[in-house]
Amino acid sequence: MKTTSLQIQNVKCNGCATTITNKLSDLINVFNVVVDVENGLVTFDYTDELALFSAKETLKLNGYPQVGEANPF
């Protein structure tokens, strides 16, 4: 299992953190999701590159793209 931390956009409150945690926790092979609202970081464990890709896409599709990516909101 691998761990990553991603700096993401649009994290404003604990409601955002709950949404992110729920969306990522629903993915297969993504575990132990922790959101740091103050610093705009999400940290999680994943088993393979497909799980990491799925997590990044899920974040983007739900309005939380990584810093540096286009922000549709």
Coordinates of N, CA, C and O in Angstrom, one line a residue:
M1 N 0.8 -1.2 0.0 CA 0.0 0.0 0.0 C 0.9 1.2 0.0 O 1.9 1.3 0.6
K2 N 0.5 2.2 -0.8 CA 1.2 3.5 -0.9 C 0.3 4.6 -0.2 O -0.9 4.5 -0.2
T3 N 1.0 5.7 0.1 CA 0.3 6.9 0.7 C 0.7 8.1 -0.1 O 1.8 8.2 -0.6
T4 N -0.3 8.9 -0.3 CA 0.0 10.2 -1.0 C -0.7 11.3 -0.3 O -1.7 11.1 0.3
S5 N -0.2 12.5 -0.5 CA -0.9 13.8 -0.1 C -1.0 14.7 -1.3 O 0.0 14.9 -2.0
L6 N -2.2 15.1 -1.6 CA -2.4 16.0 -2.7 C -2.9 17.4 -2.2 O -3.8 17.4 -1.4
Q7 N -2.4 18.4 -2.7 CA -2.9 19.8 -2.4 C -4.0 20.1 -3.4 O -3.8 20.0 -4.6
I8 N -5.2 20.3 -2.9 CA -6.3 20.5 -3.7 C -7.0 21.9 -3.6 O -6.7 22.6 -2.6
Q9 N -7.8 22.3 -4.5 CA -8.4 23.6 -4.5 C -9.8 23.5 -4.0 O -10.4 22.4 -3.9
N10 N -10.4 24.6 -3.5 CA -11.8 24.7 -3.2 C -12.2 24.1 -1.8 O -13.4 24.0 -1.5
V11 N -11.2 23.7 -1.0 CA -11.6 23.2 0.3 C -11.8 24.3 1.3 O -10.9 25.1 1.6
K12 N -13.0 24.6 1.7 CA -13.4 25.8 2.4 C -13.8 25.5 3.9 O -13.7 26.3 4.7
C13 N -14.3 24.2 4.1 CA -14.9 24.0 5.4 C -15.0 22.5 5.7 O -14.6 21.7 4.9
N14 N -15.5 22.1 6.9 CA -15.6 20.7 7.2 C -16.6 20.0 6.4 O -16.5 18.8 6.2
G15 N -17.6 20.7 5.8 CA -18.5 20.1 4.9 C -17.8 19.6 3.7 O -18.1 18.5 3.2
C16 N -16.9 20.4 3.2 CA -16.0 20.0 2.0 C -15.2 18.7 2.4 O -15.1 17.8 1.6
A17 N -14.7 18.8 3.6 CA -13.9 17.6 4.0 C -14.7 16.3 4.1 O -14.2 15.3 3.7
T18 N -15.9 16.5 4.6 CA -16.8 15.3 4.7 C -17.1 14.8 3.3 O -17.1 13.6 3.1
T19 N -17.4 15.7 2.3 CA -17.7 15.3 1.0 C -16.5 14.5 0.4 O -16.7 13.5 -0.2
I20 N -15.4 15.1 0.5 CA -14.1 14.5 0.0 C -13.9 13.1 0.6 O -13.6 12.1 -0.1
T21 N -14.0 13.0 1.9 CA -13.8 11.8 2.6 C -14.8 10.7 2.1 O -14.4 9.6 1.8
N22 N -16.1 11.1 2.0 CA -17.1 10.1 1.6 C -16.8 9.7 0.2 O -16.9 8.5 -0.1
K23 N -16.6 10.6 -0.8 CA -16.4 10.2 -2.2 C -15.2 9.3 -2.4 O -15.2 8.4 -3.1
L24 N -14.1 9.7 -1.7 CA -12.8 8.9 -1.9 C -13.0 7.5 -1.2 O -12.5 6.5 -1.7
S25 N -13.6 7.5 0.0 CA -13.8 6.2 0.7 C -14.7 5.2 0.0 O -14.6 4.0 0.2
D26 N -15.5 5.8 -0.9 CA -16.4 4.9 -1.8 C -15.6 4.2 -2.8 O -16.1 3.2 -3.4
L27 N -14.4 4.6 -3.2 CA -13.6 4.0 -4.2 C -13.0 2.7 -3.7 O -12.6 2.6 -2.6
I28 N -12.9 1.8 -4.7 CA -12.2 0.5 -4.4 C -10.7 0.8 -4.3 O -10.1 1.6 -5.1
N29 N -10.0 0.3 -3.3 CA -8.6 0.4 -3.1 C -8.1 1.8 -2.7 O -6.9 2.1 -2.9
V30 N -8.9 2.6 -2.1 CA -8.5 3.8 -1.5 C -9.0 3.8 0.0 O -10.2 3.5 0.2
F31 N -8.1 4.1 0.9 CA -8.3 3.9 2.3 C -7.8 5.0 3.1 O -6.9 5.8 2.7
N32 N -8.2 5.2 4.4 CA -7.6 6.1 5.4 C -7.6 7.5 4.8 O -6.5 8.1 4.9
V33 N -8.7 8.0 4.4 CA -8.7 9.4 3.8 C -8.7 10.4 5.0 O -9.5 10.3 5.9
V34 N -7.8 11.4 4.9 CA -7.7 12.4 5.9 C -7.7 13.8 5.1 O -6.8 13.9 4.2
V35 N -8.5 14.7 5.5 CA -8.5 16.0 4.8 C -8.1 17.1 5.8 O -8.6 17.2 6.9
D36 N -7.1 17.9 5.4 CA -6.6 19.0 6.2 C -7.2 20.3 5.6 O -6.7 20.7 4.5
V37 N -8.3 20.8 6.1 CA -9.0 21.9 5.5 C -8.1 23.1 5.5 O -8.1 23.9 4.5
E38 N -7.5 23.4 6.6 CA -6.7 24.6 6.7 C -5.6 24.7 5.6 O -5.3 25.8 5.1
N39 N -5.0 23.6 5.3 CA -3.9 23.6 4.3 C -4.3 23.1 2.9 O -3.5 23.0 2.0
G40 N -5.6 22.7 2.8 CA -6.0 22.2 1.5 C -5.4 20.9 1.0 O -5.1 20.7 -0.2
L41 N -5.1 20.0 2.0 CA -4.5 18.8 1.7 C -5.4 17.6 1.9 O -6.2 17.6 2.9
V42 N -5.3 16.6 1.0 CA -6.0 15.3 1.3 C -4.9 14.3 1.2 O -4.1 14.2 0.3
T43 N -4.9 13.4 2.2 CA -4.0 12.3 2.3 C -4.8 11.0 2.3 O -5.8 10.9 3.0
F44 N -4.3 10.0 1.6 CA -4.9 8.7 1.6 C -4.0 7.6 1.2 O -2.9 7.9 0.6
D45 N -4.3 6.4 1.5 CA -3.6 5.2 1.1 C -4.3 4.6 -0.1 O -5.5 4.7 -0.2
Y46 N -3.5 4.0 -1.0 CA -4.1 3.4 -2.2 C -3.2 2.2 -2.5 O -2.1 2.1 -2.1
T47 N -3.8 1.3 -3.3 CA -3.1 0.0 -3.6 C -2.4 0.0 -4.9 O -1.4 -0.7 -5.1
D48 N -2.8 0.8 -5.9 CA -2.2 0.7 -7.2 C -2.5 2.0 -7.9 O -3.2 2.9 -7.5
E49 N -1.8 2.2 -9.1 CA -1.9 3.4 -9.8 C -3.3 3.7 -10.4 O -3.7 4.9 -10.5
L50 N -4.1 2.7 -10.6 CA -5.5 2.9 -11.1 C -6.3 3.5 -9.9 O -7.1 4.4 -10.2
A51 N -6.1 3.1 -8.7 CA -6.8 3.7 -7.6 C -6.4 5.1 -7.4 O -7.2 6.0 -7.1
L52 N -5.1 5.5 -7.6 CA -4.6 6.9 -7.5 C -5.3 7.7 -8.6 O -5.8 8.8 -8.3
F53 N -5.3 7.2 -9.8 CA -5.9 7.9 -10.9 C -7.4 8.1 -10.6 O -7.9 9.2 -10.8
S54 N -8.1 7.1 -10.1 CA -9.5 7.2 -9.8 C -9.8 8.3 -8.7 O -10.7 9.0 -8.8
A55 N -8.9 8.3 -7.7 CA -9.0 9.3 -6.7 C -8.9 10.7 -7.2 O -9.7 11.6 -6.9
K56 N -7.9 10.9 -8.0 CA -7.6 12.3 -8.6 C -8.8 12.7 -9.5 O -9.3 13.8 -9.4
E57 N -9.3 11.8 -10.3 CA -10.5 12.1 -11.1 C -11.7 12.4 -10.3 O -12.5 13.3 -10.6
T58 N -11.9 11.6 -9.2 CA -13.1 11.8 -8.4 C -13.0 13.2 -7.7 O -14.0 13.9 -7.7
L59 N -11.8 13.6 -7.3 CA -11.7 14.9 -6.7 C -12.0 16.0 -7.7 O -12.7 16.9 -7.4
K60 N -11.5 15.8 -8.9 CA -11.7 16.8 -10.0 C -13.2 16.9 -10.3 O -13.7 18.0 -10.4
L61 N -13.8 15.8 -10.5 CA -15.2 15.8 -10.9 C -16.2 16.3 -9.8 O -17.3 16.8 -10.1
N62 N -15.7 16.3 -8.6 CA -16.5 16.8 -7.5 C -16.1 18.3 -7.1 O -16.5 18.8 -6.0
G63 N -15.3 18.9 -7.9 CA -14.9 20.3 -7.7 C -13.7 20.6 -6.8 O -13.5 21.7 -6.3
Y64 N -12.8 19.5 -6.7 CA -11.6 19.7 -5.9 C -10.4 19.2 -6.7 O -9.7 18.3 -6.3
P65 N -10.1 20.0 -7.8 CA -8.9 19.6 -8.5 C -7.6 19.9 -7.8 O -7.6 20.7 -6.8
Q66 N -6.6 19.3 -8.2 CA -5.3 19.6 -7.6 C -4.9 21.0 -7.9 O -5.2 21.6 -8.9
V67 N -4.1 21.6 -7.0 CA -3.5 22.9 -7.3 C -2.7 22.8 -8.6 O -2.0 21.9 -8.8
G68 N -2.9 23.8 -9.4 CA -2.2 23.9 -10.7 C -3.1 23.4 -11.9 O -2.8 23.6 -13.0
E69 N -4.2 22.6 -11.6 CA -5.1 22.2 -12.6 C -6.2 23.2 -12.8 O -6.4 24.0 -11.9
A70 N -6.8 23.1 -14.0 CA -7.9 24.0 -14.3 C -9.0 23.9 -13.2 O -9.3 22.7 -12.8
N71 N -9.6 25.0 -12.8 CA -10.6 25.0 -11.7 C -11.9 25.4 -12.4 O -12.1 26.5 -12.7
P72 N -12.8 24.4 -12.6 CA -14.1 24.7 -13.3 C -15.1 25.5 -12.4 O -16.1 25.9 -12.9
F73 N -14.8 25.7 -11.2 CA -15.7 26.4 -10.3 C -15.2 27.7 -9.9 O -14.2 28.0 -9.7

